[in-house]
Short mmCIF file of C-alpha atoms in Angstrom, two decimals:
data_model
loop_
_atom_site.label_atom_id
_atom_site.label_comp_id
_atom_site.label_asym_id
_atom_site.label_seq_id
_atom_site.Cartn_x
_atom_site.Cartn_y
_atom_site.Cartn_z
CA MET A 1 89.41 93.35 90.65
CA THR A 2 91.10 91.76 87.48
CA ASP A 3 91.00 88.54 86.25
CA GLU A 4 94.87 87.59 86.85
CA ALA A 5 94.62 88.68 90.52
CA LEU A 6 90.89 86.82 90.92
CA TYR A 7 93.30 83.97 89.11
CA THR A 8 96.01 84.31 91.54
CA MET A 9 94.14 83.92 94.45
CA ALA A 10 92.15 80.99 93.61
CA LEU A 11 96.08 79.48 92.47
CA THR A 12 96.74 79.76 96.14
CA ARG A 13 93.85 77.33 97.07
CA LEU A 14 94.20 74.61 95.08
CA SER A 15 95.37 72.01 97.23
CA GLY A 16 98.15 69.48 96.00
CA PHE A 17 101.12 71.87 95.74
CA ASN A 18 103.05 74.21 98.51
CA SER A 19 104.10 77.82 98.28
CA THR A 20 107.24 77.00 96.56
CA GLN A 21 105.42 74.56 93.89
CA ALA A 22 102.71 77.31 93.44
CA LYS A 23 105.54 80.21 92.93
CA GLN A 24 107.51 77.80 90.66
CA LEU A 25 104.98 77.50 88.46
CA TYR A 26 103.90 81.16 87.96
CA ASP A 27 107.15 81.90 87.15
CA THR A 28 107.30 79.19 84.34
CA MET A 29 103.99 80.64 83.07
CA GLY A 30 104.75 83.98 83.86
CA SER A 31 101.11 84.80 84.85
CA ALA A 32 98.28 83.03 86.71
CA THR A 33 95.90 84.07 83.76
CA ALA A 34 98.15 81.72 81.67
CA VAL A 35 98.14 78.60 84.38
CA TYR A 36 94.42 78.72 84.25
CA GLN A 37 94.13 79.13 80.13
CA GLN A 38 96.36 75.94 80.08
CA ARG A 39 94.94 73.96 83.17
CA LYS A 40 93.89 71.05 81.30
CA ASP A 41 96.91 70.47 79.41
CA ILE A 42 99.38 72.14 81.87
CA ALA A 43 101.49 68.78 81.31
CA GLN A 44 102.78 70.40 77.85
CA ALA A 45 103.45 73.41 79.18
CA LEU A 46 105.42 71.47 82.02
CA PRO A 47 106.88 68.27 81.24
CA ASP A 48 107.73 67.87 84.64
CA SER A 49 104.58 68.87 86.35
CA THR A 50 103.12 65.59 88.85
CA PRO A 51 100.29 63.68 88.39
CA ARG A 52 99.26 65.31 91.54
CA LEU A 53 99.71 68.94 90.10
CA ARG A 54 97.98 68.25 86.92
CA GLU A 55 95.05 66.75 89.16
CA ALA A 56 94.45 69.80 90.74
CA LEU A 57 94.94 72.46 88.48
CA ARG A 58 91.86 70.84 86.29
CA HIS A 59 89.61 71.94 89.46
CA TRP A 60 89.66 75.68 89.56
CA ASP A 61 85.70 76.12 90.35
CA ASP A 62 85.85 75.82 93.78
CA ALA A 63 88.58 78.10 94.09
CA LEU A 64 87.70 80.50 92.03
CA ARG A 65 84.21 80.74 93.58
CA ARG A 66 86.16 81.15 97.43
CA ALA A 67 88.30 83.91 95.10
CA GLU A 68 85.33 85.70 94.07
CA ALA A 69 83.74 85.21 97.94
CA GLU A 70 87.33 87.09 99.11
CA ALA A 71 87.39 89.28 96.20
CA ASN A 72 83.95 90.82 97.81
CA PHE A 73 85.39 90.88 101.17
CA VAL A 74 88.35 93.30 100.14
CA GLU A 75 85.87 95.29 98.39
CA ARG A 76 83.78 95.72 101.06
CA ASN A 77 86.81 96.36 103.82
CA LYS A 78 88.40 98.34 101.46
CA LEU A 79 91.58 96.73 101.72
CA ARG A 80 94.25 95.40 98.65
CA VAL A 81 95.58 92.29 96.82
CA LEU A 82 98.98 92.22 96.22
CA VAL A 83 100.14 90.01 93.84
CA PRO A 84 103.39 89.71 92.07
CA ALA A 85 102.12 91.97 88.84
CA ASN A 86 101.22 94.65 91.11
CA PRO A 87 104.06 97.28 91.43
CA ASP A 88 103.36 97.64 95.05
CA TYR A 89 103.76 94.16 95.88
CA PRO A 90 107.22 94.07 98.05
CA TYR A 91 109.92 93.40 95.54
CA ARG A 92 112.50 91.70 98.44
CA LEU A 93 110.02 89.13 99.15
CA ALA A 94 109.42 88.59 94.86
CA HIS A 95 112.77 87.02 94.60
CA CYS A 96 112.41 84.44 97.46
CA PRO A 97 111.36 81.02 95.95
CA ASP A 98 108.64 80.30 98.67
CA ALA A 99 106.68 83.79 98.36
CA PRO A 100 103.21 84.26 98.50
CA LEU A 101 101.39 84.61 95.35
CA ALA A 102 98.90 87.04 96.72
CA LEU A 103 98.80 89.18 100.09
CA TYR A 104 96.02 91.04 101.36
CA TYR A 105 96.89 94.77 102.46
CA ARG A 106 95.42 96.80 105.18
CA GLY A 107 97.35 100.36 105.23
CA ASN A 108 98.92 103.01 103.79
CA CYS A 109 102.42 102.76 103.67
CA SER A 110 105.20 101.23 100.89
CA LEU A 111 106.25 98.11 101.50
CA ASN A 112 108.90 98.79 99.12
CA ALA A 113 110.66 101.43 101.67
CA ARG A 114 114.40 101.83 100.81
CA ARG A 115 114.97 100.62 104.16
CA VAL A 116 113.67 97.37 105.44
CA VAL A 117 114.45 96.00 108.93
CA ALA A 118 112.51 92.78 110.32
CA VAL A 119 112.79 93.37 114.26
CA VAL A 120 111.96 89.37 116.22
CA GLY A 121 111.97 87.85 118.94
CA THR A 122 110.78 85.93 122.60
CA ARG A 123 107.08 86.67 123.27
CA ARG A 124 108.19 85.86 126.86
CA CYS A 125 110.76 88.93 126.94
CA THR A 126 112.18 90.58 130.26
CA ILE A 127 112.16 93.85 131.09
CA TYR A 128 115.54 94.69 129.80
CA GLY A 129 114.21 93.01 126.27
CA GLN A 130 111.63 95.53 125.96
CA GLU A 131 113.46 98.49 126.85
CA LEU A 132 116.63 97.27 124.38
CA THR A 133 114.09 97.08 121.54
CA ALA A 134 112.21 100.46 122.01
CA ARG A 135 115.85 101.90 122.14
CA PHE A 136 117.18 99.79 119.46
CA CYS A 137 113.93 101.22 117.14
CA LYS A 138 113.82 104.66 117.63
CA GLU A 139 117.87 104.83 117.46
CA LEU A 140 116.93 103.37 114.01
CA GLN A 141 114.84 106.04 112.61
CA GLN A 142 117.14 108.82 114.03
CA LEU A 143 120.18 107.45 112.06
CA CYS A 144 117.90 106.19 108.82
CA PRO A 145 114.56 108.00 109.11
CA GLY A 146 111.85 106.15 107.33
CA THR A 147 113.11 102.60 107.96
CA LEU A 148 110.17 100.72 107.38
CA VAL A 149 110.10 98.12 110.53
CA VAL A 150 108.42 94.65 109.89
CA SER A 151 107.35 92.22 112.70
CA GLY A 152 104.55 89.94 113.43
CA LEU A 153 102.20 91.66 116.48
CA ALA A 154 102.97 88.88 118.82
CA TYR A 155 103.56 89.49 122.44
CA GLY A 156 106.85 90.58 123.58
CA ILE A 157 109.90 91.61 121.18
CA ASP A 158 107.18 92.11 118.23
CA ILE A 159 104.80 94.24 120.01
CA CYS A 160 107.55 96.30 121.45
CA ALA A 161 109.24 97.23 118.02
CA HIS A 162 105.54 98.35 116.53
CA ARG A 163 105.09 100.23 119.35
CA ALA A 164 108.45 102.13 119.56
CA THR A 165 108.21 102.48 115.77
CA LEU A 166 105.22 104.04 116.16
CA GLU A 167 106.41 105.96 118.72
CA ALA A 168 109.45 107.67 116.55
CA GLY A 169 106.66 108.57 113.42
CA ALA A 170 107.76 106.03 111.36
CA ASP A 171 105.62 103.35 109.07
CA THR A 172 105.85 99.45 110.83
CA VAL A 173 104.18 96.57 109.10
CA ALA A 174 102.84 93.45 111.00
CA VAL A 175 102.78 89.87 109.22
CA LEU A 176 99.68 88.58 110.17
CA ALA A 177 99.30 84.73 110.40
CA HIS A 178 95.34 85.09 109.73
CA GLY A 179 92.76 86.69 107.61
CA GLN A 180 91.99 89.95 107.61
CA ASP A 181 88.59 89.47 109.80
CA GLN A 182 90.28 89.58 112.71
CA ILE A 183 93.56 90.26 114.63
CA TYR A 184 95.62 88.23 116.85
CA PRO A 185 96.31 88.52 119.94
CA PRO A 186 93.18 91.05 120.55
CA ARG A 187 95.18 92.55 123.26
CA HIS A 188 96.94 94.18 120.56
CA ILE A 189 93.65 95.77 118.37
CA ASP A 190 94.49 98.74 119.59
CA THR A 191 98.13 98.73 118.11
CA ALA A 192 96.82 97.58 115.31
CA ARG A 193 94.36 100.29 114.31
CA LEU A 194 97.60 102.34 114.53
CA MET A 195 98.83 100.60 112.31
CA VAL A 196 96.36 100.92 109.14
CA ARG A 197 96.88 104.78 109.41
CA GLN A 198 101.05 104.23 110.06
CA GLY A 199 102.38 101.40 108.65
CA ALA A 200 100.30 98.38 107.24
CA LEU A 201 98.59 95.24 108.31
CA ILE A 202 99.70 92.23 105.80
CA THR A 203 98.82 88.64 105.51
CA GLU A 204 98.84 85.30 102.70
CA TYR A 205 95.65 84.31 104.34
CA MET A 206 91.95 84.96 102.68
CA SER A 207 88.99 86.04 106.02
CA GLN A 208 88.18 83.21 108.04
CA THR A 209 91.64 81.86 108.41
CA ASN A 210 92.26 80.92 111.87
CA ALA A 211 95.51 81.38 113.89
CA ASP A 212 97.10 77.96 113.33
CA LYS A 213 100.11 77.30 114.84
CA LEU A 214 101.43 75.96 110.85
CA ASN A 215 100.17 79.51 109.95
CA PHE A 216 102.85 80.97 112.52
CA VAL A 217 105.84 79.54 111.62
CA ARG A 218 104.58 79.59 107.37
CA ARG A 219 104.34 83.61 107.98
CA ASN A 220 107.96 83.79 109.41
CA ARG A 221 108.85 83.34 105.51
CA ILE A 222 107.58 86.48 105.18
CA VAL A 223 108.86 88.92 107.34
CA ALA A 224 112.27 87.67 106.91
CA GLY A 225 111.86 87.89 103.00
CA MET A 226 110.35 91.91 103.50
CA ALA A 227 113.51 92.76 104.42
CA ASP A 228 116.65 93.66 104.06
CA ALA A 229 118.25 91.95 107.45
CA THR A 230 116.90 90.27 110.41
CA VAL A 231 117.60 91.42 114.05
CA VAL A 232 117.11 89.50 116.95
CA ILE A 233 116.26 90.77 120.25
CA GLU A 234 115.97 87.94 122.81
CA SER A 235 115.24 84.52 121.98
CA ALA A 236 115.14 81.42 123.74
CA ALA A 237 117.06 77.84 122.93
CA ARG A 238 114.09 77.38 120.10
CA GLY A 239 111.83 79.70 118.96
CA GLY A 240 109.74 81.20 116.08
CA SER A 241 112.46 84.30 115.94
CA LEU A 242 115.03 81.65 115.09
CA ILE A 243 113.09 79.96 112.42
CA THR A 244 112.95 83.30 111.10
CA ALA A 245 116.72 84.25 111.65
CA GLY A 246 117.32 80.45 109.41
CA ILE A 247 114.81 81.29 106.45
CA ALA A 248 116.78 85.13 106.00
CA ARG A 249 120.19 83.36 106.19
CA ASP A 250 118.35 80.59 103.22
CA TYR A 251 117.42 83.98 101.66
CA ASN A 252 121.26 85.67 101.82
CA ARG A 253 120.02 88.26 103.76
CA ASP A 254 121.81 90.21 107.22
CA VAL A 255 120.94 88.52 110.44
CA MET A 256 122.18 89.89 113.73
CA ALA A 257 121.88 89.57 117.22
CA PHE A 258 122.08 91.19 120.38
CA PRO A 259 123.62 88.96 123.26
CA GLY A 260 122.48 88.10 126.48
CA ALA A 261 123.75 87.53 129.88
CA VAL A 262 125.01 84.03 130.06
CA GLY A 263 122.93 81.55 132.08
CA VAL A 264 119.63 83.79 131.27
CA LYS A 265 116.74 81.73 128.87
CA SER A 266 115.95 84.49 127.39
CA SER A 267 119.19 85.09 125.84
CA GLU A 268 120.37 81.40 124.85
CA GLY A 269 118.81 81.54 121.40
CA CYS A 270 121.01 84.97 120.47
CA ASN A 271 124.02 84.05 122.31
CA ASN A 272 123.82 80.48 120.20
CA LEU A 273 123.16 82.29 116.90
CA ILE A 274 126.27 84.50 117.65
CA LYS A 275 128.26 81.58 118.80
CA GLN A 276 127.63 79.87 115.57
CA GLN A 277 128.35 82.90 113.54
CA ALA A 278 124.84 82.84 112.35
CA ALA A 279 124.55 86.53 112.81
CA GLN A 280 126.25 89.21 113.36
CA LEU A 281 126.50 90.44 117.04
CA ILE A 282 125.50 94.19 117.28
CA THR A 283 124.61 96.19 120.63
CA SER A 284 122.69 99.28 118.79
CA ALA A 285 121.04 100.31 115.79
CA ALA A 286 124.42 102.27 114.65
CA ASP A 287 125.86 98.75 114.52
CA LEU A 288 123.49 97.88 112.60
CA VAL A 289 123.86 101.03 109.99
CA GLN A 290 127.62 100.14 110.08
CA THR A 291 126.90 96.32 109.16
CA MET A 292 124.61 96.91 106.35
CA GLY A 293 126.78 100.43 104.78
CA TRP A 294 123.77 102.59 105.61
CA GLN A 295 126.44 105.05 106.94
CA ASP A 296 124.70 107.89 104.37
CA ASP A 297 121.79 107.82 105.87
CA ALA A 298 122.33 109.08 109.13
CA GLU A 299 124.89 111.14 107.55
CA GLN A 300 122.67 112.89 105.44
CA HIS A 301 120.39 113.42 108.09
CA ALA A 302 122.58 114.79 110.22
CA ASN A 303 124.12 117.05 107.92
CA ARG A 304 120.03 118.24 106.95
CA ARG A 305 119.29 118.92 110.96
CA LYS A 306 122.07 120.89 110.44
CA GLY A 307 121.64 122.95 107.75
CA ILE A 308 124.91 121.91 105.67
CA GLU A 309 123.91 121.41 101.89
CA ARG A 310 125.71 118.94 99.25
CA GLN A 311 126.61 118.89 96.10
CA LEU A 312 124.44 116.30 95.24
CA PHE A 313 125.97 114.84 92.37
CA PRO A 314 129.16 115.26 89.69
CA GLU A 315 128.50 116.30 86.01
CA LEU A 316 126.97 113.41 84.64
CA THR A 317 126.28 112.81 81.11
CA PRO A 318 123.42 113.11 79.49
CA GLU A 319 122.62 109.53 79.39
CA GLN A 320 122.93 109.15 83.00
CA ASN A 321 121.18 112.31 83.58
CA THR A 322 117.80 110.33 81.85
CA ILE A 323 118.74 107.65 84.14
CA VAL A 324 118.82 109.96 87.00
CA ALA A 325 115.92 111.82 86.52
CA ALA A 326 113.96 108.93 85.96
CA LEU A 327 114.80 107.53 89.53
CA ARG A 328 114.33 111.44 90.99
CA LEU A 329 110.86 110.67 89.85
CA ASP A 330 110.32 106.87 91.31
CA ASN A 331 113.21 105.96 93.52
CA ASP A 332 114.06 102.38 93.78
CA GLN A 333 113.45 100.66 90.37
CA GLN A 334 114.85 97.32 89.32
CA ILE A 335 116.79 97.56 85.83
CA ASN A 336 113.44 95.82 83.55
CA THR A 337 111.60 99.46 84.49
CA LEU A 338 114.50 101.70 84.27
CA THR A 339 114.93 99.87 80.92
CA VAL A 340 111.09 101.40 79.40
CA LYS A 341 111.47 104.06 81.74
CA THR A 342 114.75 105.40 80.51
CA GLY A 343 114.46 104.07 76.54
CA LEU A 344 117.77 103.12 76.73
CA GLU A 345 119.35 99.59 75.46
CA PRO A 346 119.87 97.08 78.51
CA GLN A 347 123.10 96.10 77.82
CA LYS A 348 123.90 100.03 77.38
CA LEU A 349 122.14 100.97 80.68
CA THR A 350 123.71 98.03 82.32
CA ALA A 351 127.18 100.08 82.09
CA LEU A 352 125.53 103.22 82.94
CA LEU A 353 123.89 102.06 85.78
CA PHE A 354 127.50 100.76 87.15
CA GLU A 355 129.12 104.19 86.29
CA LEU A 356 127.06 105.59 88.42
CA GLU A 357 127.23 103.24 91.39
CA MET A 358 131.12 103.65 90.75
CA THR A 359 130.97 107.57 91.10
CA GLY A 360 128.53 107.31 94.92
CA VAL A 361 125.30 108.70 92.59
CA ILE A 362 123.61 105.20 92.75
CA ARG A 363 123.25 102.56 94.85
CA LEU A 364 122.27 98.92 94.41
CA MET A 365 119.98 97.70 96.88
CA ALA A 366 118.95 93.65 98.30
CA GLY A 367 116.55 92.17 95.60
CA GLY A 368 118.16 94.31 92.52
CA ALA A 369 116.21 97.73 93.18
CA TYR A 370 118.62 100.58 91.95
CA HIS A 371 118.25 103.50 94.33
CA LEU A 372 119.29 107.28 93.79
CA ILE A 373 121.44 108.44 96.87
CA LEU A 374 119.72 112.08 97.91
#
């Protein structure tokens, strides 16, 4: 494990400031290593830092020892630690102001899939809610194969979403409210094991962290931040799924909700979201696809099934072909990465990307990544 990863893990343990402040500090300094190196004179680098923050940064010993212990746990259990400097860190989440600085990852899927949808809802769902979730998740994979579904492994809508996505042959990710040394609720351990092979389990918490109530609230920001859109399927007037929807709106992500019967408690939250125009009303995965502008996925998949070949691109200039070639090798790249891989000047690259977007060759995704339309 690199020193940067260890320092990042330690930084998450230091008391005196929250995840937003930690992220701001990390972004300002450029790395956790830089924070560590300047820990004794942080006021010089950050004149606006508070006395509480400066004091916390002077005491790294305990935090580093805990990080080193966790690094051993990670190695023994074949986990991965994803920090912002790691290209596998979810780029959609990285743009959120309170993104966790370290994610403990167990699984085998990319967290930077082309399409990512969060599916959330009440733990006390009805049979109707279960059937609706299963139908939505399976239809979503038919229309946009490979869409990554994110949820929280909780009872109710969460576990239905995970299981339906697995049955559809797609990857699904659970964001845990505890360390990777346990599964909560224990009843879902069999599904969690399947997700390690077909998806992932991720958490910001080190091992020996219990599933406390506050942790469930905090993990909602990761569910919302990882996704292009959050879909609420059944929710009471209050609940964690509404918190997730509110966070998604704060992140300027799309929020959608299925309407329910008037007067039914399990539908009050969704109906209120729609009534307050805090969520787009949808009744199917097709509605989500249309709202998100993902019709090309559905059309291309249908065409492939019929054996119809598409002419991929119009005639391109050599410089445009350089960009296309880079995206063919590794799709969904940020502009700073494309600058390095193409060797083009940033100003020229920006103009060429705009041209390619206008001709329908590429699309700018949520989070700032450019996607080559295949």
